[in-house]
mmCIF file of C-alpha atoms and ligand atoms in Angstrom:
data_model
loop_
_atom_site.group_PDB
_atom_site.id
_atom_site.type_symbol
_atom_site.label_atom_id
_atom_site.label_comp_id
_atom_site.label_asym_id
_atom_site.label_seq_id
_atom_site.Cartn_x
_atom_site.Cartn_y
_atom_site.Cartn_z
ATOM 1 C CA MET A 1 0.186 -0.304 0.123
ATOM 2 C CA THR A 2 1.786 4.037 -1.078
ATOM 3 C CA LEU A 3 2.025 6.058 2.112
ATOM 4 C CA ARG A 4 0.637 8.952 0.978
ATOM 5 C CA LYS A 5 1.276 12.506 2.897
ATOM 6 C CA LYS A 6 -1.852 14.127 4.174
ATOM 7 C CA ILE A 7 -2.224 17.602 3.671
ATOM 8 C CA VAL A 8 -4.877 19.761 5.480
ATOM 9 C CA ALA A 9 -5.625 24.016 3.254
ATOM 10 C CA ALA A 10 -7.291 26.825 4.572
ATOM 11 C CA ASN A 11 -9.444 27.754 1.711
ATOM 12 C CA TRP A 12 -10.572 31.085 3.217
ATOM 13 C CA LYS A 13 -12.267 32.898 0.062
ATOM 14 C CA MET A 14 -13.237 36.311 0.553
ATOM 15 C CA ASN A 15 -12.016 36.409 3.880
ATOM 16 C CA MET A 16 -8.868 38.515 6.024
ATOM 17 C CA LEU A 17 -7.597 41.436 6.192
ATOM 18 C CA GLN A 18 -3.648 41.771 5.854
ATOM 19 C CA ALA A 19 -3.935 41.999 9.684
ATOM 20 C CA GLU A 20 -5.697 39.648 10.364
ATOM 21 C CA ALA A 21 -4.030 37.151 8.082
ATOM 22 C CA ALA A 22 -0.714 37.777 10.031
ATOM 23 C CA GLU A 23 -2.716 37.590 13.270
ATOM 24 C CA PHE A 24 -3.912 33.873 11.928
ATOM 25 C CA VAL A 25 -0.469 33.220 11.197
ATOM 26 C CA LYS A 26 0.889 34.418 14.235
ATOM 27 C CA ASP A 27 -1.455 32.215 17.189
ATOM 28 C CA LEU A 28 -1.529 29.337 13.856
ATOM 29 C CA LEU A 29 2.182 29.033 14.455
ATOM 30 C CA LEU A 30 1.599 28.664 18.440
ATOM 31 C CA GLU A 31 -0.117 25.854 18.011
ATOM 32 C CA ILE A 32 1.238 23.945 14.828
ATOM 33 C CA ASP A 33 5.299 25.671 14.564
ATOM 34 C CA ASP A 34 6.873 22.248 13.702
ATOM 35 C CA ILE A 35 4.522 20.047 12.336
ATOM 36 C CA SER A 36 6.553 18.245 9.283
ATOM 37 C CA ALA A 37 4.185 14.912 9.387
ATOM 38 C CA VAL A 38 1.073 16.122 7.317
ATOM 39 C CA GLU A 39 1.503 19.621 4.236
ATOM 40 C CA VAL A 40 -0.536 22.300 5.712
ATOM 41 C CA VAL A 41 -1.469 25.227 2.980
ATOM 42 C CA ILE A 42 -2.852 28.104 3.406
ATOM 43 C CA ALA A 43 -5.018 29.403 0.940
ATOM 44 C CA PRO A 44 -5.594 33.256 1.648
ATOM 45 C CA PRO A 45 -7.425 35.871 -0.997
ATOM 46 C CA PHE A 46 -4.442 36.991 -3.801
ATOM 47 C CA THR A 47 -4.178 40.515 -1.198
ATOM 48 C CA ALA A 48 -3.030 38.866 2.074
ATOM 49 C CA ILE A 49 -0.849 36.326 0.375
ATOM 50 C CA ALA A 50 2.250 38.653 0.801
ATOM 51 C CA LYS A 51 1.533 39.708 4.304
ATOM 52 C CA VAL A 52 0.727 35.625 5.277
ATOM 53 C CA ASN A 53 4.527 34.477 3.652
ATOM 54 C CA GLU A 54 5.915 37.698 5.666
ATOM 55 C CA ALA A 55 4.211 36.284 8.836
ATOM 56 C CA LEU A 56 5.263 32.323 8.463
ATOM 57 C CA GLY A 57 9.055 33.502 8.925
ATOM 58 C CA LYS A 58 10.925 30.461 8.766
ATOM 59 C CA ALA A 59 7.954 28.239 9.081
ATOM 60 C CA GLN A 60 8.672 26.714 5.669
ATOM 61 C CA ASN A 61 6.119 23.673 6.289
ATOM 62 C CA ILE A 62 3.203 25.126 5.989
ATOM 63 C CA LYS A 63 3.046 26.523 2.371
ATOM 64 C CA ILE A 64 0.720 28.990 0.331
ATOM 65 C CA GLY A 65 -1.776 28.651 -1.924
ATOM 66 C CA ALA A 66 -4.018 30.562 -4.023
ATOM 67 C CA GLN A 67 -7.660 30.889 -4.541
ATOM 68 C CA ASN A 68 -7.772 30.989 -8.443
ATOM 69 C CA MET A 69 -5.503 32.237 -11.205
ATOM 70 C CA HIS A 70 -6.007 32.155 -15.217
ATOM 71 C CA TRP A 71 -4.479 30.214 -17.814
ATOM 72 C CA GLU A 72 -2.904 32.635 -19.812
ATOM 73 C CA ARG A 73 0.710 33.776 -19.253
ATOM 74 C CA SER A 74 0.284 37.985 -19.224
ATOM 75 C CA GLY A 75 -2.274 40.067 -21.435
ATOM 76 C CA ALA A 76 -5.610 41.922 -21.977
ATOM 77 C CA PHE A 77 -6.787 39.840 -19.102
ATOM 78 C CA THR A 78 -8.122 42.615 -16.966
ATOM 79 C CA GLY A 79 -8.880 42.170 -12.980
ATOM 80 C CA GLU A 80 -6.791 38.810 -13.734
ATOM 81 C CA ILE A 81 -3.365 36.829 -11.700
ATOM 82 C CA SER A 82 -1.867 34.341 -13.763
ATOM 83 C CA ALA A 83 0.422 31.374 -12.321
ATOM 84 C CA ALA A 84 4.227 32.934 -13.115
ATOM 85 C CA MET A 85 2.839 36.319 -10.260
ATOM 86 C CA LEU A 86 1.540 33.572 -8.280
ATOM 87 C CA ARG A 87 4.999 32.098 -8.521
ATOM 88 C CA ASP A 88 6.393 35.893 -8.129
ATOM 89 C CA LEU A 89 4.755 36.346 -3.928
ATOM 90 C CA PHE A 90 5.867 32.319 -3.311
ATOM 91 C CA VAL A 91 2.782 30.482 -3.708
ATOM 92 C CA ARG A 92 3.258 26.515 -4.677
ATOM 93 C CA TYR A 93 -0.413 25.612 -4.067
ATOM 94 C CA VAL A 94 -4.076 26.902 -6.798
ATOM 95 C CA VAL A 95 -7.151 25.767 -5.662
ATOM 96 C CA ILE A 96 -8.357 25.182 -9.204
ATOM 97 C CA GLY A 97 -12.811 24.724 -10.549
ATOM 98 C CA HIS A 98 -13.405 25.075 -6.815
ATOM 99 C CA SER A 99 -18.096 24.510 -7.019
ATOM 100 C CA GLU A 100 -17.839 28.452 -6.328
ATOM 101 C CA ARG A 101 -16.303 29.559 -9.541
ATOM 102 C CA ARG A 102 -18.139 26.592 -11.727
ATOM 103 C CA ALA A 103 -21.737 27.973 -9.864
ATOM 104 C CA MET A 104 -20.740 31.464 -9.484
ATOM 105 C CA PHE A 105 -18.149 32.541 -12.612
ATOM 106 C CA GLY A 106 -18.804 29.810 -14.549
ATOM 107 C CA GLU A 107 -16.218 27.517 -14.746
ATOM 108 C CA THR A 108 -16.117 24.343 -17.340
ATOM 109 C CA ASP A 109 -14.488 21.664 -16.866
ATOM 110 C CA GLU A 110 -12.769 23.129 -19.950
ATOM 111 C CA ILE A 111 -11.569 25.995 -18.144
ATOM 112 C CA VAL A 112 -10.801 24.351 -15.208
ATOM 113 C CA ASN A 113 -8.209 22.216 -17.543
ATOM 114 C CA ARG A 114 -6.809 25.130 -19.295
ATOM 115 C CA LYS A 115 -6.224 26.339 -15.708
ATOM 116 C CA ALA A 116 -4.639 22.829 -14.417
ATOM 117 C CA ARG A 117 -2.442 22.801 -17.237
ATOM 118 C CA ALA A 118 -1.061 26.568 -17.409
ATOM 119 C CA ALA A 119 -0.683 25.920 -13.331
ATOM 120 C CA HIS A 120 1.879 23.177 -14.175
ATOM 121 C CA GLU A 121 3.885 24.416 -16.740
ATOM 122 C CA ALA A 122 5.294 27.297 -14.308
ATOM 123 C CA SER A 123 5.331 24.155 -11.676
ATOM 124 C CA LEU A 124 2.539 25.137 -9.485
ATOM 125 C CA ARG A 125 0.911 22.871 -8.154
ATOM 126 C CA PRO A 126 -3.388 22.776 -8.757
ATOM 127 C CA ILE A 127 -6.097 21.570 -6.144
ATOM 128 C CA VAL A 128 -8.824 20.384 -8.638
ATOM 129 C CA CYS A 129 -12.036 20.653 -7.083
ATOM 130 C CA VAL A 130 -15.219 18.475 -7.888
ATOM 131 C CA GLY A 131 -18.258 17.101 -6.694
ATOM 132 C CA GLU A 132 -22.098 16.814 -6.847
ATOM 133 C CA THR A 133 -24.729 18.638 -6.029
ATOM 134 C CA LEU A 134 -27.765 17.510 -4.592
ATOM 135 C CA GLU A 135 -30.060 17.261 -7.194
ATOM 136 C CA GLN A 136 -27.099 15.093 -8.813
ATOM 137 C CA ARG A 137 -26.593 12.756 -6.212
ATOM 138 C CA GLU A 138 -30.955 12.602 -5.199
ATOM 139 C CA ARG A 139 -30.728 11.146 -8.748
ATOM 140 C CA GLY A 140 -28.179 8.722 -8.350
ATOM 141 C CA ASN A 141 -25.920 10.806 -10.792
ATOM 142 C CA VAL A 142 -22.561 10.787 -8.341
ATOM 143 C CA GLU A 143 -20.392 8.860 -9.784
ATOM 144 C CA LYS A 144 -21.110 9.913 -13.909
ATOM 145 C CA ILE A 145 -20.757 13.847 -12.775
ATOM 146 C CA LEU A 146 -17.769 13.261 -10.477
ATOM 147 C CA SER A 147 -16.318 10.820 -13.959
ATOM 148 C CA LEU A 148 -17.189 13.354 -16.436
ATOM 149 C CA GLN A 149 -15.558 16.267 -13.907
ATOM 150 C CA LEU A 150 -12.182 14.654 -13.805
ATOM 151 C CA ARG A 151 -12.262 12.967 -17.702
ATOM 152 C CA GLY A 152 -12.814 17.060 -18.679
ATOM 153 C CA SER A 153 -10.557 18.823 -15.740
ATOM 154 C CA LEU A 154 -7.860 16.031 -15.599
ATOM 155 C CA ALA A 155 -7.526 16.065 -19.909
ATOM 156 C CA ASP A 156 -3.610 15.440 -21.237
ATOM 157 C CA LEU A 157 -2.263 15.542 -17.942
ATOM 158 C CA THR A 158 1.115 13.478 -18.062
ATOM 159 C CA ALA A 159 1.689 10.721 -14.886
ATOM 160 C CA ARG A 160 3.854 13.064 -13.433
ATOM 161 C CA GLU A 161 1.520 15.900 -13.554
ATOM 162 C CA LEU A 162 -1.238 13.899 -12.199
ATOM 163 C CA ARG A 163 1.143 12.915 -9.238
ATOM 164 C CA GLU A 164 1.785 16.697 -8.673
ATOM 165 C CA THR A 165 -2.279 17.749 -8.844
ATOM 166 C CA VAL A 166 -4.496 17.650 -6.101
ATOM 167 C CA ILE A 167 -7.810 16.259 -5.931
ATOM 168 C CA ALA A 168 -10.266 17.988 -3.511
ATOM 169 C CA TYR A 169 -13.442 16.183 -3.485
ATOM 170 C CA GLU A 170 -16.242 18.438 -2.312
ATOM 171 C CA PRO A 171 -19.583 17.388 -2.363
ATOM 172 C CA VAL A 172 -21.418 21.126 -3.077
ATOM 173 C CA TRP A 173 -24.194 20.238 -0.416
ATOM 174 C CA ALA A 174 -22.007 20.652 2.341
ATOM 175 C CA ILE A 175 -19.973 23.475 1.825
ATOM 176 C CA GLY A 176 -20.504 25.514 3.996
ATOM 177 C CA THR A 177 -23.998 23.915 5.113
ATOM 178 C CA GLY A 178 -22.655 22.459 8.310
ATOM 179 C CA ARG A 179 -23.885 19.325 6.630
ATOM 180 C CA ASN A 180 -20.954 16.338 5.677
ATOM 181 C CA ALA A 181 -20.702 13.584 3.795
ATOM 182 C CA THR A 182 -20.776 10.402 6.034
ATOM 183 C CA PRO A 183 -17.328 8.980 6.437
ATOM 184 C CA GLU A 184 -17.991 6.383 4.357
ATOM 185 C CA GLN A 185 -20.517 8.355 1.593
ATOM 186 C CA ALA A 186 -16.971 10.504 1.697
ATOM 187 C CA GLN A 187 -14.796 6.913 1.346
ATOM 188 C CA GLU A 188 -17.352 5.570 -1.306
ATOM 189 C CA ALA A 189 -16.563 8.863 -3.318
ATOM 190 C CA HIS A 190 -12.971 8.974 -3.284
ATOM 191 C CA SER A 191 -13.011 5.035 -3.988
ATOM 192 C CA PHE A 192 -14.300 6.068 -6.682
ATOM 193 C CA ILE A 193 -12.176 9.125 -7.640
ATOM 194 C CA ARG A 194 -9.562 7.446 -7.604
ATOM 195 C CA HIS A 195 -10.508 4.389 -10.107
ATOM 196 C CA ILE A 196 -10.856 6.813 -12.590
ATOM 197 C CA LEU A 197 -7.623 8.375 -11.212
ATOM 198 C CA GLN A 198 -6.254 5.003 -12.280
ATOM 199 C CA GLU A 199 -7.978 5.449 -16.065
ATOM 200 C CA LEU A 200 -6.597 8.137 -16.623
ATOM 201 C CA SER A 201 -3.292 7.188 -15.662
ATOM 202 C CA ASP A 202 -2.066 3.621 -14.338
ATOM 203 C CA GLN A 203 -2.056 2.060 -11.003
ATOM 204 C CA THR A 204 1.122 2.934 -9.247
ATOM 205 C CA THR A 205 0.100 7.229 -9.779
ATOM 206 C CA ALA A 206 -3.173 6.703 -9.245
ATOM 207 C CA GLU A 207 -1.947 5.217 -5.829
ATOM 208 C CA HIS A 208 0.051 8.357 -5.541
ATOM 209 C CA ILE A 209 -2.272 10.936 -6.455
ATOM 210 C CA ARG A 210 -3.686 12.565 -2.887
ATOM 211 C CA ILE A 211 -7.340 13.301 -2.602
ATOM 212 C CA GLN A 212 -8.593 15.198 0.448
ATOM 213 C CA TYR A 213 -12.285 15.977 0.709
ATOM 214 C CA GLY A 214 -14.031 19.068 1.654
ATOM 215 C CA GLY A 215 -17.426 20.091 2.891
ATOM 216 C CA SER A 216 -18.226 21.371 6.182
ATOM 217 C CA VAL A 217 -15.137 19.576 7.811
ATOM 218 C CA LYS A 218 -14.553 20.624 11.130
ATOM 219 C CA VAL A 219 -12.354 19.908 14.989
ATOM 220 C CA GLU A 220 -15.623 17.285 15.782
ATOM 221 C CA ASN A 221 -15.373 15.336 12.228
ATOM 222 C CA ALA A 222 -11.968 15.377 11.206
ATOM 223 C CA ARG A 223 -10.963 12.583 12.410
ATOM 224 C CA ALA A 224 -13.343 9.633 10.764
ATOM 225 C CA LEU A 225 -13.194 11.707 7.532
ATOM 226 C CA MET A 226 -9.129 11.068 7.508
ATOM 227 C CA SER A 227 -8.753 8.554 8.608
ATOM 228 C CA GLN A 228 -10.906 6.248 5.659
ATOM 229 C CA PRO A 229 -8.190 4.678 3.079
ATOM 230 C CA ASP A 230 -8.684 7.045 0.228
ATOM 231 C CA ILE A 231 -8.865 9.978 1.600
ATOM 232 C CA ASP A 232 -5.760 12.023 2.511
ATOM 233 C CA GLY A 233 -6.511 14.881 3.848
ATOM 234 C CA ALA A 234 -8.878 17.678 3.492
ATOM 235 C CA LEU A 235 -9.853 21.512 2.254
ATOM 236 C CA VAL A 236 -11.392 23.425 5.184
ATOM 237 C CA GLY A 237 -13.470 26.507 4.475
ATOM 238 C CA GLY A 238 -15.711 28.109 7.298
ATOM 239 C CA ALA A 239 -13.222 25.952 10.029
ATOM 240 C CA SER A 240 -10.275 27.774 8.676
ATOM 241 C CA LEU A 241 -10.869 31.010 9.969
ATOM 242 C CA ASP A 242 -9.729 30.523 13.837
ATOM 243 C CA PRO A 243 -6.508 29.049 14.060
ATOM 244 C CA ARG A 244 -7.525 26.820 16.784
ATOM 245 C CA SER A 245 -9.905 24.903 15.109
ATOM 246 C CA PHE A 246 -7.516 24.473 11.736
ATOM 247 C CA ALA A 247 -4.590 23.774 14.103
ATOM 248 C CA ARG A 248 -6.468 21.007 15.609
ATOM 249 C CA ILE A 249 -7.879 19.296 12.427
ATOM 250 C CA VAL A 250 -3.731 19.458 11.478
ATOM 251 C CA LEU A 251 -3.312 17.412 14.729
ATOM 252 C CA ALA A 252 -5.790 15.688 13.403
ATOM 253 C CA ALA A 253 -4.648 14.239 9.900
ATOM 254 C CA CYS A 254 -1.029 13.970 11.755
ATOM 255 C CA GLU A 255 -2.605 11.405 14.520
ATOM 256 C CA ASP A 256 -4.151 9.395 11.777
ATOM 257 C CA GLN A 257 -0.417 9.731 9.194
ATOM 258 C CA GLU A 258 1.274 8.122 12.487
ATOM 259 C CA ILE A 259 -0.741 5.445 12.727
ATOM 260 C CA SER A 260 -0.835 4.891 8.756
ATOM 261 C CA GLU A 261 3.197 5.156 8.906
ATOM 262 C CA LEU A 262 3.353 2.850 11.930
ATOM 263 C CA SER A 263 0.595 -0.044 10.414
ATOM 264 C CA ALA A 264 2.446 0.394 7.069
HETATM 265 C C1 PEP B 301 -14.559 24.877 0.758
HETATM 266 O O1 PEP B 301 -15.005 26.128 -0.065
HETATM 267 O O2 PEP B 301 -13.514 24.411 0.133
HETATM 268 C C2 PEP B 301 -15.339 24.194 1.896
HETATM 269 C C3 PEP B 301 -15.095 22.756 1.638
HETATM 270 O O3 PEP B 301 -15.817 25.828 2.911
HETATM 271 P P1 PEP B 301 -17.002 24.747 3.870
HETATM 272 O O4 PEP B 301 -15.803 23.845 4.790
HETATM 273 O O5 PEP B 301 -17.040 26.294 5.320
HETATM 274 O O6 PEP B 301 -17.486 23.534 3.498
#
């Protein structure tokens, strides 16, 4: 069995002014200064990226993510940000295809795919979000939707690029609603996602790709979700705005990682 390093990411969405971001990082470092068992990513709004980087100082174990990017390298795209601009700010990860962007800003799988390819070209690691709506789940279309989203969003990525891609399974009905998928529902979806990843590449590659769960992850449910065999971390929205809650979710991931390492 491949031992994957768990990855826990904070998606701050459109929250946090610079001073708040600096305060958050200061408080977070008090709780998880020297974590290395799992990877930790903070995705602030663009305007707070530099401040977060400054506040992290030497805490190199916490990486910076962005919440979006444009696929072109430069040019007449008013209001957009390129992968190279993110690299320039020491960003390592970028969230792509979040359901809020799909629903509110018209992002299609084709656009997600362009962004994922542009991210890799600039050595940024994309966190590609997929997930079904409640209606799609109730109609029994979860696998069909996940398969379409994955095949469209990951088209033409090489096996090496796929290994450096993180998938976030985020059922739309669980985002910001307080209603999380049960660990069993999430595991079922993650296992299906890994099966599709294998079809898109090969077994070894699929075994290496990390699949995060996102959707109302909080301190109370983090451990149960992340102890499922195909759940390799969490993408956390609401609960990531409080440094203590986020730290406790990271620590839950660490405990689980350590147990998996002992039993491997
Ligand atoms: C998210 O926005 O990616 C998310 C999972 O949000 P929340 O944790 O608030 O459901």
